[in-house]
Coordinates of C-alpha atoms and ligand atoms in Angstrom, one line a residue:
M11 CA 18.1 6.8 -15.3
K12 CA 15.6 7.4 -18.4
T13 CA 15.8 4.1 -19.5
I14 CA 15.8 2.5 -16.4
M15 CA 12.8 4.0 -15.3
K16 CA 11.0 3.3 -18.2
P17 CA 7.6 1.1 -17.9
E18 CA 8.0 -2.4 -18.8
F19 CA 5.4 -5.3 -18.5
W20 CA 7.4 -7.1 -15.9
K21 CA 7.4 -4.3 -13.6
E22 CA 3.7 -4.0 -13.5
S23 CA 2.9 -7.9 -13.2
V24 CA 2.5 -10.1 -10.2
V25 CA 4.2 -13.3 -11.0
Y26 CA 2.9 -16.7 -9.2
E27 CA 5.3 -19.9 -8.8
I28 CA 3.8 -23.3 -9.7
Y29 CA 6.1 -26.2 -8.6
P30 CA 4.0 -28.4 -11.0
R31 CA 4.6 -32.2 -9.3
S32 CA 3.1 -30.4 -6.4
F33 CA 0.2 -28.3 -7.9
K34 CA -2.5 -30.4 -9.2
D35 CA -2.6 -34.1 -10.6
S36 CA -5.2 -34.4 -13.1
N37 CA -4.6 -38.4 -14.0
N38 CA -4.5 -39.5 -10.4
D39 CA -1.0 -41.1 -10.2
G40 CA 0.0 -39.1 -7.4
I41 CA 1.9 -36.3 -9.4
G42 CA 0.9 -33.2 -10.4
D43 CA 1.0 -32.6 -14.1
I44 CA 0.7 -30.1 -16.9
P45 CA -3.1 -30.7 -17.3
G46 CA -3.5 -30.4 -13.7
I47 CA -2.2 -26.7 -13.9
R48 CA -4.7 -26.2 -16.7
S49 CA -7.4 -27.0 -14.9
K50 CA -6.9 -24.4 -12.4
L51 CA -6.0 -21.5 -14.6
D52 CA -9.7 -20.0 -13.7
Y53 CA -8.7 -20.0 -10.1
L54 CA -5.4 -18.4 -11.1
Q55 CA -7.1 -15.7 -13.3
Q56 CA -9.5 -15.1 -10.3
L57 CA -6.2 -14.5 -7.8
G58 CA -5.2 -11.8 -10.4
V59 CA -1.6 -12.8 -10.9
D60 CA -0.3 -12.1 -14.7
I61 CA 2.5 -14.3 -15.2
L62 CA 2.8 -17.9 -14.3
W63 CA 6.3 -19.3 -13.6
L64 CA 6.7 -23.1 -14.4
T65 CA 9.6 -24.7 -12.4
P66 CA 11.3 -27.4 -15.0
V67 CA 8.9 -29.5 -16.5
Y68 CA 11.4 -30.9 -19.1
V69 CA 12.7 -34.7 -19.1
S70 CA 14.7 -35.7 -15.8
P71 CA 15.7 -38.4 -13.9
N72 CA 14.1 -36.6 -10.8
V73 CA 17.3 -36.6 -8.4
D74 CA 16.6 -32.7 -7.9
Y75 CA 13.2 -33.0 -9.3
G76 CA 13.8 -31.5 -13.0
Y77 CA 16.6 -29.3 -12.2
D78 CA 18.5 -32.6 -13.4
I79 CA 17.3 -32.2 -16.9
K80 CA 18.1 -35.2 -19.1
E81 CA 16.2 -33.6 -22.3
H82 CA 15.9 -30.1 -22.7
R83 CA 13.4 -29.7 -25.5
D84 CA 10.9 -32.3 -24.3
I85 CA 8.4 -32.7 -21.5
Q86 CA 8.5 -35.0 -18.5
P87 CA 6.0 -37.7 -19.1
E88 CA 4.7 -37.9 -15.8
Y89 CA 4.0 -34.4 -16.4
G90 CA 2.4 -34.7 -19.7
T91 CA 3.2 -34.5 -23.5
M92 CA 4.6 -31.7 -25.5
D93 CA 1.1 -31.0 -26.9
D94 CA -0.6 -30.5 -23.3
W95 CA 2.2 -27.9 -22.7
K96 CA 1.5 -26.0 -25.7
E97 CA -2.2 -26.2 -24.6
L98 CA -1.5 -24.9 -21.5
L99 CA 0.5 -21.9 -23.3
D100 CA -2.3 -21.4 -25.6
D101 CA -4.7 -21.1 -22.6
V102 CA -2.4 -19.0 -20.7
H103 CA -2.3 -16.3 -23.4
R104 CA -5.9 -16.5 -24.2
R105 CA -6.6 -15.4 -20.8
G106 CA -4.0 -12.3 -21.0
M107 CA -1.5 -13.9 -18.8
K108 CA 2.0 -15.1 -19.4
L109 CA 4.0 -17.9 -19.0
I110 CA 7.6 -18.1 -18.5
M111 CA 9.9 -21.4 -17.9
D112 CA 13.0 -22.2 -15.9
L113 CA 16.4 -22.0 -18.0
V114 CA 18.9 -24.4 -16.2
V115 CA 21.9 -23.9 -17.4
N116 CA 24.6 -24.0 -14.7
H117 CA 24.5 -28.2 -14.9
T118 CA 22.7 -30.8 -16.7
S119 CA 21.9 -34.3 -15.6
D120 CA 24.5 -36.6 -15.7
Q121 CA 22.1 -38.9 -17.7
H122 CA 22.0 -35.9 -20.5
E123 CA 23.5 -37.3 -23.8
W124 CA 25.9 -34.6 -23.6
F125 CA 27.5 -35.9 -20.4
Q126 CA 27.3 -39.6 -21.7
Q127 CA 29.4 -38.9 -24.5
A128 CA 31.6 -36.5 -22.2
I129 CA 32.7 -39.7 -19.6
S130 CA 33.0 -42.6 -22.3
S131 CA 36.3 -40.8 -23.0
P132 CA 38.9 -37.9 -22.5
D133 CA 38.9 -37.6 -26.6
N134 CA 35.3 -37.5 -27.0
P135 CA 34.1 -34.2 -28.7
Y136 CA 31.5 -33.8 -25.6
R137 CA 34.5 -34.1 -23.1
D138 CA 34.9 -30.2 -22.9
Y139 CA 31.0 -29.5 -22.5
Y140 CA 31.9 -30.0 -18.8
I141 CA 34.6 -28.8 -16.0
W142 CA 37.3 -31.6 -15.7
Q143 CA 40.6 -31.1 -13.6
A144 CA 43.4 -33.8 -13.3
P145 CA 43.8 -34.7 -9.6
K146 CA 46.3 -33.0 -7.1
E147 CA 49.7 -35.0 -6.9
D148 CA 48.7 -37.3 -3.9
G149 CA 45.4 -37.9 -6.0
S150 CA 42.9 -35.7 -4.0
A151 CA 40.3 -33.4 -5.7
P152 CA 41.6 -30.2 -7.5
N153 CA 40.4 -27.9 -4.7
N154 CA 38.3 -27.4 -1.8
W155 CA 35.0 -26.1 -3.3
I156 CA 32.1 -27.5 -1.3
S157 CA 28.9 -28.2 -3.0
Y158 CA 25.7 -27.3 -2.0
L159 CA 24.9 -30.9 -0.6
G160 CA 28.1 -30.2 1.9
D161 CA 30.2 -32.4 0.2
S162 CA 33.5 -31.9 -2.6
M163 CA 32.3 -30.2 -5.8
W164 CA 34.5 -32.5 -7.6
K165 CA 33.7 -36.3 -8.4
L166 CA 36.6 -38.5 -9.7
D167 CA 35.8 -40.5 -13.0
E168 CA 37.8 -43.7 -12.3
A169 CA 38.1 -44.5 -15.8
S170 CA 40.1 -41.4 -16.6
N171 CA 41.3 -40.4 -13.6
E172 CA 39.8 -36.8 -14.4
Y173 CA 37.6 -34.9 -11.8
Y174 CA 34.5 -33.2 -13.0
L175 CA 32.9 -30.0 -11.3
H176 CA 29.4 -30.1 -9.6
S177 CA 28.1 -27.4 -8.0
Y178 CA 25.1 -29.5 -6.7
S179 CA 24.8 -33.2 -7.0
E180 CA 27.3 -35.4 -8.3
K181 CA 24.5 -36.4 -10.7
Q182 CA 24.2 -32.5 -11.7
P183 CA 27.7 -32.0 -13.4
D184 CA 28.5 -28.5 -14.5
L185 CA 28.3 -27.2 -18.1
N186 CA 31.6 -25.7 -19.2
W187 CA 30.7 -22.2 -20.5
E188 CA 34.1 -21.6 -21.5
N189 CA 33.4 -23.8 -24.4
P190 CA 31.8 -21.6 -27.2
K191 CA 29.9 -24.9 -28.3
V192 CA 28.4 -24.8 -25.0
R193 CA 26.8 -21.4 -25.3
H194 CA 26.0 -22.0 -28.7
D195 CA 23.8 -25.1 -28.0
M196 CA 22.3 -23.4 -24.8
K197 CA 21.4 -20.4 -27.2
E198 CA 19.5 -22.9 -29.5
M199 CA 17.8 -24.2 -26.6
M200 CA 16.8 -20.9 -25.7
R201 CA 15.5 -20.0 -28.8
F202 CA 13.4 -23.2 -29.1
W203 CA 11.1 -22.8 -26.2
L204 CA 11.2 -18.6 -27.1
D205 CA 9.7 -19.6 -30.8
L206 CA 7.0 -21.9 -29.1
G207 CA 5.5 -18.3 -27.6
I208 CA 6.9 -18.2 -23.9
D209 CA 7.3 -14.9 -22.1
G210 CA 10.5 -15.1 -20.3
Y211 CA 12.9 -17.2 -18.6
R212 CA 13.5 -17.6 -14.7
I213 CA 17.6 -18.6 -14.9
D214 CA 18.4 -20.9 -12.4
A215 CA 21.9 -20.4 -10.5
V216 CA 22.6 -17.8 -13.0
N217 CA 25.5 -16.1 -11.6
M218 CA 27.2 -19.5 -11.1
I219 CA 28.1 -20.0 -14.9
S220 CA 31.4 -18.5 -15.0
K221 CA 34.2 -20.0 -12.8
D222 CA 37.6 -18.9 -11.9
T223 CA 39.4 -21.7 -14.4
S224 CA 42.5 -21.7 -12.6
F225 CA 40.6 -23.2 -9.8
P226 CA 42.4 -21.9 -6.6
D227 CA 41.3 -23.0 -3.4
A228 CA 38.6 -20.8 -1.5
P229 CA 39.8 -19.5 1.6
P230 CA 38.5 -22.0 4.9
S231 CA 35.4 -21.4 6.0
D232 CA 32.6 -23.0 8.0
K233 CA 30.2 -21.3 6.0
L234 CA 28.9 -23.3 3.2
Q235 CA 29.5 -21.5 0.0
A236 CA 31.1 -18.6 2.1
N237 CA 34.3 -17.8 0.0
A238 CA 32.3 -18.5 -3.4
E239 CA 32.7 -15.1 -4.5
G240 CA 34.7 -14.5 -7.9
F241 CA 35.5 -18.6 -7.9
Y242 CA 32.5 -20.0 -8.7
K243 CA 29.7 -17.3 -8.3
N244 CA 29.7 -13.7 -10.0
G245 CA 33.0 -15.2 -11.5
P246 CA 35.3 -13.9 -14.0
R247 CA 33.1 -13.7 -17.5
I248 CA 29.5 -13.6 -16.0
H249 CA 28.8 -10.3 -17.5
E250 CA 30.3 -11.1 -21.0
Y251 CA 28.3 -14.5 -21.1
L252 CA 25.4 -12.6 -20.0
H253 CA 25.6 -9.4 -22.5
E254 CA 26.2 -12.4 -25.1
L255 CA 22.9 -14.2 -24.4
Y256 CA 20.7 -10.7 -24.4
T257 CA 22.8 -9.7 -27.8
D258 CA 22.1 -13.1 -29.3
V259 CA 19.1 -14.2 -27.8
F260 CA 16.8 -12.2 -25.4
S261 CA 16.8 -9.0 -27.5
H262 CA 15.2 -10.6 -30.6
Y263 CA 12.2 -11.2 -28.4
K264 CA 9.2 -9.6 -26.3
M265 CA 10.7 -11.6 -23.2
F266 CA 12.3 -10.5 -19.7
T267 CA 14.7 -12.8 -17.9
A268 CA 14.4 -13.1 -13.8
G269 CA 17.9 -14.3 -12.5
E270 CA 18.4 -16.3 -9.2
A271 CA 21.5 -15.4 -7.7
A272 CA 22.1 -16.5 -4.2
S273 CA 24.9 -14.2 -2.6
V274 CA 24.9 -11.0 -5.0
S275 CA 26.0 -7.7 -3.6
I276 CA 23.9 -4.7 -4.3
D277 CA 26.9 -3.6 -6.9
D278 CA 26.3 -7.2 -8.6
V279 CA 22.7 -6.6 -8.9
K280 CA 23.0 -2.9 -10.5
K281 CA 25.4 -4.7 -13.1
Y282 CA 23.0 -7.3 -13.9
T283 CA 20.3 -5.4 -14.3
N284 CA 21.1 -2.0 -15.3
P285 CA 19.4 -2.0 -18.7
D286 CA 22.4 -0.2 -20.4
R287 CA 24.4 -3.0 -19.8
E288 CA 21.9 -5.6 -21.6
E289 CA 22.1 -8.5 -19.2
M290 CA 19.2 -9.5 -17.6
S291 CA 15.8 -7.8 -16.5
M292 CA 15.8 -8.6 -13.0
V293 CA 17.5 -10.2 -10.1
L294 CA 15.6 -12.5 -7.7
M295 CA 16.1 -11.3 -4.3
I296 CA 16.7 -13.9 -2.1
E297 CA 18.3 -12.3 1.0
A298 CA 14.9 -11.6 3.0
S299 CA 14.0 -15.3 3.1
K300 CA 17.4 -16.4 4.5
V301 CA 17.3 -13.7 7.5
C302 CA 16.6 -16.4 10.1
D303 CA 19.3 -18.7 8.6
A304 CA 22.5 -19.0 11.2
D305 CA 25.5 -17.4 9.5
N306 CA 27.6 -20.4 9.5
D307 CA 24.8 -23.1 8.8
M308 CA 21.9 -22.8 6.8
W309 CA 20.3 -25.6 8.4
Q310 CA 20.1 -23.6 12.0
S311 CA 18.1 -20.8 13.0
K312 CA 19.2 -17.9 14.4
D313 CA 17.2 -15.2 16.7
W314 CA 16.7 -12.2 14.1
S315 CA 15.4 -8.8 14.7
L316 CA 12.9 -7.2 12.7
H317 CA 15.7 -4.8 12.5
D318 CA 17.7 -7.1 10.4
L319 CA 14.8 -7.4 8.2
K320 CA 14.6 -3.7 7.8
E321 CA 18.0 -3.5 6.4
I322 CA 18.2 -6.1 4.1
I323 CA 14.9 -4.6 2.6
A324 CA 16.2 -1.2 2.7
K325 CA 19.3 -2.2 0.9
W326 CA 17.6 -3.5 -2.3
E327 CA 14.8 -1.1 -2.0
E328 CA 16.8 2.1 -1.8
D329 CA 20.3 1.3 -2.9
I330 CA 19.1 -0.1 -6.4
Y331 CA 16.4 2.9 -6.5
G332 CA 16.9 4.2 -10.2
Q333 CA 19.9 1.6 -10.9
G334 CA 18.1 -1.8 -11.8
W335 CA 15.5 -4.1 -11.1
M336 CA 14.5 -7.0 -8.7
G337 CA 12.1 -9.7 -8.2
I338 CA 10.8 -9.5 -4.8
Y339 CA 11.1 -13.4 -3.6
L340 CA 9.6 -14.3 -0.1
S341 CA 9.6 -17.5 -0.8
N342 CA 9.8 -20.5 -3.1
H343 CA 10.2 -24.2 -3.9
D344 CA 13.6 -24.0 -2.0
H345 CA 12.7 -22.7 1.1
P346 CA 10.5 -23.0 4.3
R347 CA 6.7 -22.0 3.8
L348 CA 6.4 -17.9 4.4
V349 CA 4.0 -18.1 7.2
S350 CA 5.8 -20.6 9.1
Y351 CA 9.1 -18.6 9.1
L352 CA 7.9 -15.1 9.0
G353 CA 4.9 -15.2 10.1
H354 CA 3.0 -17.3 12.8
E355 CA 1.8 -20.9 12.3
G356 CA -0.7 -21.1 15.0
E357 CA -3.3 -18.5 16.3
Y358 CA -2.1 -15.7 14.2
R359 CA -1.8 -18.0 10.8
T360 CA -4.3 -15.7 9.1
D361 CA -3.4 -12.4 10.4
S362 CA 0.3 -13.0 9.6
A363 CA -0.6 -14.4 6.3
K364 CA -2.4 -11.1 5.4
M365 CA 0.5 -9.1 7.0
L366 CA 2.9 -10.9 4.6
A367 CA 0.9 -10.4 1.7
M368 CA 0.9 -6.8 2.5
F369 CA 4.4 -6.7 2.6
L370 CA 5.4 -8.8 -0.4
L371 CA 2.6 -6.4 -2.8
T372 CA 3.7 -3.1 -1.2
L373 CA 7.4 -3.4 -2.0
R374 CA 9.5 -2.2 -5.2
G375 CA 9.6 -4.8 -7.3
T376 CA 7.8 -7.6 -9.0
P377 CA 6.3 -9.8 -6.6
Y378 CA 6.5 -13.5 -6.8
I379 CA 3.8 -15.5 -4.9
Y380 CA 4.5 -19.3 -4.3
Q381 CA 1.9 -21.5 -4.7
G382 CA -0.3 -21.9 -1.5
D383 CA 1.2 -19.1 0.2
E384 CA -1.7 -17.0 -1.4
I385 CA -4.3 -19.2 1.4
G386 CA -1.5 -19.5 4.0
M387 CA -0.2 -22.8 3.7
T388 CA 2.2 -23.9 6.4
N389 CA 5.4 -26.1 6.6
A390 CA 5.0 -29.8 6.5
E391 CA 4.3 -32.3 9.5
H392 CA 5.3 -35.5 8.1
M393 CA 9.1 -35.5 8.3
K394 CA 9.5 -38.4 11.1
T395 CA 12.7 -39.6 10.1
I396 CA 15.4 -38.8 7.2
E397 CA 13.5 -41.8 5.2
D398 CA 10.2 -39.4 4.8
V399 CA 12.6 -36.7 3.4
K400 CA 12.5 -36.5 -0.4
E401 CA 15.0 -33.4 -1.2
Q402 CA 18.6 -33.9 -1.8
Q403 CA 20.1 -31.0 0.2
A404 CA 18.5 -32.2 3.6
Q405 CA 19.4 -35.7 2.5
G406 CA 22.9 -34.3 2.0
Y407 CA 23.1 -32.6 5.4
Y408 CA 21.9 -35.6 7.0
K409 CA 24.7 -37.8 5.9
Q410 CA 27.4 -35.4 6.6
M411 CA 26.2 -34.7 9.8
V412 CA 24.7 -37.7 11.3
E413 CA 26.7 -40.6 9.1
E414 CA 30.0 -38.7 8.6
K415 CA 30.1 -36.4 12.0
G416 CA 28.3 -38.6 14.5
E417 CA 25.8 -35.9 15.5
D418 CA 22.8 -36.9 17.2
P419 CA 20.1 -37.8 14.3
E420 CA 17.2 -36.4 16.3
V421 CA 19.1 -32.8 16.7
I422 CA 19.8 -33.1 12.7
M423 CA 16.1 -34.3 12.0
E424 CA 14.6 -31.2 14.0
R425 CA 16.7 -28.7 12.0
I426 CA 15.6 -30.7 8.7
R427 CA 12.0 -30.4 9.7
A428 CA 12.3 -26.6 10.3
K429 CA 14.5 -26.0 7.1
A430 CA 13.7 -28.7 4.2
R431 CA 12.6 -27.9 1.1
D432 CA 9.9 -30.5 1.3
N433 CA 7.9 -28.0 3.5
A434 CA 7.1 -26.2 0.5
R435 CA 6.5 -28.8 -1.7
T436 CA 3.4 -30.7 0.1
P437 CA 0.5 -30.7 -2.2
M438 CA -1.6 -27.6 -2.7
Q439 CA -4.6 -27.7 -0.5
W440 CA -7.7 -27.5 -2.9
D441 CA -10.4 -28.6 -0.6
D442 CA -10.6 -31.1 2.5
S443 CA -10.6 -34.4 0.7
E444 CA -8.4 -37.2 1.7
H445 CA -5.3 -35.8 -0.6
A446 CA -6.3 -32.0 -0.5
G447 CA -8.3 -32.5 -3.6
F448 CA -4.7 -32.8 -5.4
S449 CA -5.2 -36.2 -6.1
T450 CA -7.3 -39.4 -5.5
A451 CA -4.2 -41.3 -5.7
T452 CA -1.3 -41.1 -2.8
P453 CA 0.5 -38.0 -3.8
W454 CA 4.3 -38.5 -4.1
I455 CA 4.8 -36.4 -1.2
P456 CA 2.1 -36.5 1.7
A457 CA -0.7 -33.4 2.0
H458 CA -0.9 -31.4 5.2
S459 CA -3.4 -32.8 7.6
N460 CA -4.5 -29.0 7.9
K461 CA -6.1 -29.2 4.5
A462 CA -9.2 -29.5 6.9
E463 CA -8.8 -25.9 8.2
I464 CA -6.6 -24.4 5.0
N465 CA -7.9 -25.0 1.7
V466 CA -8.7 -23.4 -1.3
A467 CA -12.5 -24.5 -1.4
Q468 CA -12.9 -22.8 2.0
Q469 CA -11.2 -19.6 1.1
L470 CA -13.0 -19.0 -2.0
E471 CA -16.3 -18.5 0.2
D472 CA -14.9 -16.7 2.9
K473 CA -14.6 -13.1 1.8
D474 CA -12.4 -12.5 4.7
S475 CA -10.0 -15.3 4.0
V476 CA -6.3 -15.1 3.0
F477 CA -7.2 -15.5 -0.5
H478 CA -9.2 -12.7 -0.5
F479 CA -6.8 -10.6 0.8
Y480 CA -4.2 -11.4 -1.5
R481 CA -6.8 -10.8 -4.3
K482 CA -7.5 -7.4 -3.1
M483 CA -3.9 -6.3 -2.5
I484 CA -2.9 -7.8 -6.3
G485 CA -5.9 -5.5 -7.7
I486 CA -4.7 -2.5 -5.4
R487 CA -0.8 -3.0 -6.6
K488 CA -1.7 -2.8 -10.2
E489 CA -3.8 0.3 -10.3
S490 CA -0.8 2.3 -8.4
S491 CA 1.7 3.4 -10.2
A492 CA 3.6 4.5 -6.8
L493 CA 3.4 0.7 -5.4
I494 CA 5.0 -0.6 -8.6
Y495 CA 7.4 2.4 -9.4
G496 CA 7.7 4.6 -6.1
K497 CA 10.3 5.5 -4.1
Y498 CA 10.7 3.6 -0.9
A499 CA 11.5 5.1 2.6
C500 CA 11.9 3.4 5.7
E501 CA 9.7 5.1 8.5
L502 CA 10.2 4.5 12.2
S503 CA 13.3 2.3 11.6
D504 CA 14.1 1.5 15.3
D505 CA 10.9 0.3 16.5
P506 CA 11.4 -3.6 17.0
Y507 CA 7.9 -4.3 16.3
I508 CA 6.7 -2.4 13.4
F509 CA 7.7 -2.2 9.9
A510 CA 6.7 1.0 8.4
Y511 CA 7.4 2.4 5.3
T512 CA 6.1 5.3 2.4
R513 CA 6.3 4.6 -1.1
E514 CA 5.9 7.7 -3.8
W515 CA 5.6 8.4 -7.1
N516 CA 4.8 11.9 -8.7
D517 CA 1.9 13.0 -6.3
E518 CA 0.6 9.6 -5.2
H519 CA 2.0 8.3 -2.0
W520 CA 2.0 5.5 0.6
L521 CA 2.4 4.8 4.0
I522 CA 2.4 1.0 4.9
I523 CA 2.2 -0.3 8.6
L524 CA 2.9 -3.8 9.6
N525 CA 2.6 -5.1 13.0
F526 CA 5.1 -7.8 12.6
S527 CA 4.9 -8.9 15.7
K528 CA 2.6 -11.8 17.5
S529 CA 2.1 -8.9 20.3
S530 CA -0.4 -6.3 20.3
T531 CA 2.0 -3.1 19.8
D532 CA 1.4 0.6 21.0
L533 CA 1.9 2.9 18.1
Q534 CA 1.8 6.7 18.1
L535 CA 2.7 8.4 14.7
P536 CA 5.2 11.2 14.6
E537 CA 3.9 14.6 13.5
Q538 CA 4.9 14.8 10.0
L539 CA 3.1 11.0 9.3
V540 CA 0.4 12.0 11.2
E541 CA -0.2 15.2 8.6
R542 CA 0.3 12.4 5.9
I543 CA -2.2 10.3 6.6
Q544 CA -4.8 12.9 7.6
Q545 CA -4.5 13.4 3.9
S546 CA -4.8 9.8 3.3
E547 CA -7.3 7.2 2.8
L548 CA -7.2 3.7 4.5
M549 CA -6.9 1.2 1.1
I550 CA -6.8 -1.9 2.9
G551 CA -6.5 -3.0 6.5
T552 CA -6.2 -6.3 7.8
H553 CA -8.5 -6.1 10.9
G554 CA -11.7 -4.9 9.8
E555 CA -13.6 -2.7 12.4
H556 CA -10.6 -2.6 14.5
S557 CA -8.7 -1.3 12.0
E558 CA -10.9 1.8 11.3
G559 CA -10.8 2.5 15.2
V560 CA -6.9 2.6 14.9
V561 CA -7.2 4.6 11.6
Q562 CA -9.1 7.6 13.6
A563 CA -6.6 7.6 16.6
L564 CA -3.7 7.9 14.2
K565 CA -5.4 10.6 12.7
S566 CA -5.6 12.4 15.6
G567 CA -2.1 11.9 16.7
Q568 CA -3.2 9.7 19.4
Q569 CA -1.3 6.3 20.7
T570 CA -3.3 3.5 20.0
T571 CA -3.3 -0.3 19.7
L572 CA -2.2 -2.8 17.0
H573 CA -3.6 -6.1 17.0
P574 CA -0.8 -9.1 16.6
Y575 CA -0.2 -8.8 12.7
E576 CA -2.4 -6.0 12.1
S577 CA -1.5 -4.0 9.1
L578 CA -2.6 -0.8 7.6
A579 CA -2.2 0.4 3.9
F580 CA -2.8 4.6 3.1
R581 CA -3.1 5.9 0.0
G582 CA -3.1 9.9 -0.4
L583 CA -1.7 12.6 -2.7
S584 CA 1.7 14.1 -1.8
I585 CA 1.6 16.8 0.7
L586 CA 4.2 18.7 -1.4
D587 CA 1.9 18.9 -4.3
Q588 CA -0.9 19.9 -2.4
Ligands
NOJ617 C1 17.9 -23.2 -7.6 C2 16.4 -24.0 -7.6 O1 15.7 -23.2 -7.4 C3 16.8 -25.4 -6.8 O2 15.5 -26.2 -6.4 C4 17.8 -26.2 -7.4 O3 18.0 -27.3 -6.6 C5 19.2 -25.6 -7.5 N1 18.8 -24.3 -8.4 C6 19.8 -26.3 -8.8 O4 19.6 -26.3 -9.9

């Protein structure tokens, strides 16, 4: 317990995710780049974030925009040079910030030298860097595992009549972690960037690197990857591999690791992040960003209730307390925009974006802000047909549903418009100029026309903007041990509109009240919370003077009405310690 509660810089920091391709284009070729990121460090410093996470900037054929690596130790020319990257790292460090890189170790590009060697012949020394299996007797794939793109995870190499495994696209073959040489080379690569001075890694798809090497069929299910557990997710040797990486690499540097691990149980998270086990610093909580996904098809949405979200949050906040650590990841480059799926895109966009900022920055766990969420950017508007879609998972879904199953293209496009990863990848909206100040050239993916209302330049000027709300919330969080380390407890748990919780640490306590609804909502606090807030101060509210009136009523135990998305954060001294 003692080591788990140990203060660490990565628990006390706020991380900002940069998707370089869409952040800022410095040479006006329509593609964001590293000098572009450098030119915006003042902005990021003003926002107050401490750690920048760059999604992959390594050499890549861009099948999965960098998550298909061709060369691990060099920079993709369209993003700049190694010198540009080193200058970025120096600038970040000079400002007292930190930089982490994306570590993609489950797979490489099929253009990677290792795979080119491996596929050249079954006798090649690199053959065993990847996962090969003979066909079944009838020539079909070795088992029924389904890739993230919805097709078989196995691709036949006709020349050798063997299949190789790919959890994602067939152009992203999975590495064979059973092979000690793979582990050795991966560790060398990790040291290469750490020796250059980076501060940690976000580890991509980390819980997929160990597979059940008997390759059994998974029980049939409609749900994409529902039966992955134990077969290719959280597989048999996963903890052994992570401990080995920790011992041989991570423990030798002042750094942290944040594992992307979809489909993890709370017990898995405890195992991955309990410091006594020496595996990873934190697992990223992805579950909340999937609350609206239908159970058997992530492309379809379901009616979700606030109760569902409360349950997910309680699970991570309460059950992991004292036994591990997580990153809070309400959105990223793989999901629709935060305000579009958990908030309100229309009339209440600003209010709901502020409420979500308060939510993210008052939970236990290291908060991750995805670029553009701090100004309330919304889902894309340009995806009219599948030709407009750049990302491969949506393309894979369309192919499967329309071309193979004959579904109505418009029905499928409607789902893709709501869920495609392109939603989060439109250019960062710096100003209201033609391409949103991202570039003077036509961007690789179109800027949203709402750049006129939603942009950084305007929000920097407006003290009431979403940007300034994020800035204040980040400042408040950094000053408070209770918001960083404190115990979480859900209050008013049955309320269908209000999400309320406390955070407590030593003599400091917080009460957070979020009206998670587009309707005005009546609220009267139970006696024990009235007593609590009588001894507290409103540190921040989303609705200025109106919130002050609400506070007066709540403190005197009266019923009051919160505006849509109105949210309040109270701080006080613990009643027990008075
Ligand atoms: C998770 C990344 O966030 C996503 O963008 C990528 O496609 C997959 N892992 C595969 O690397």
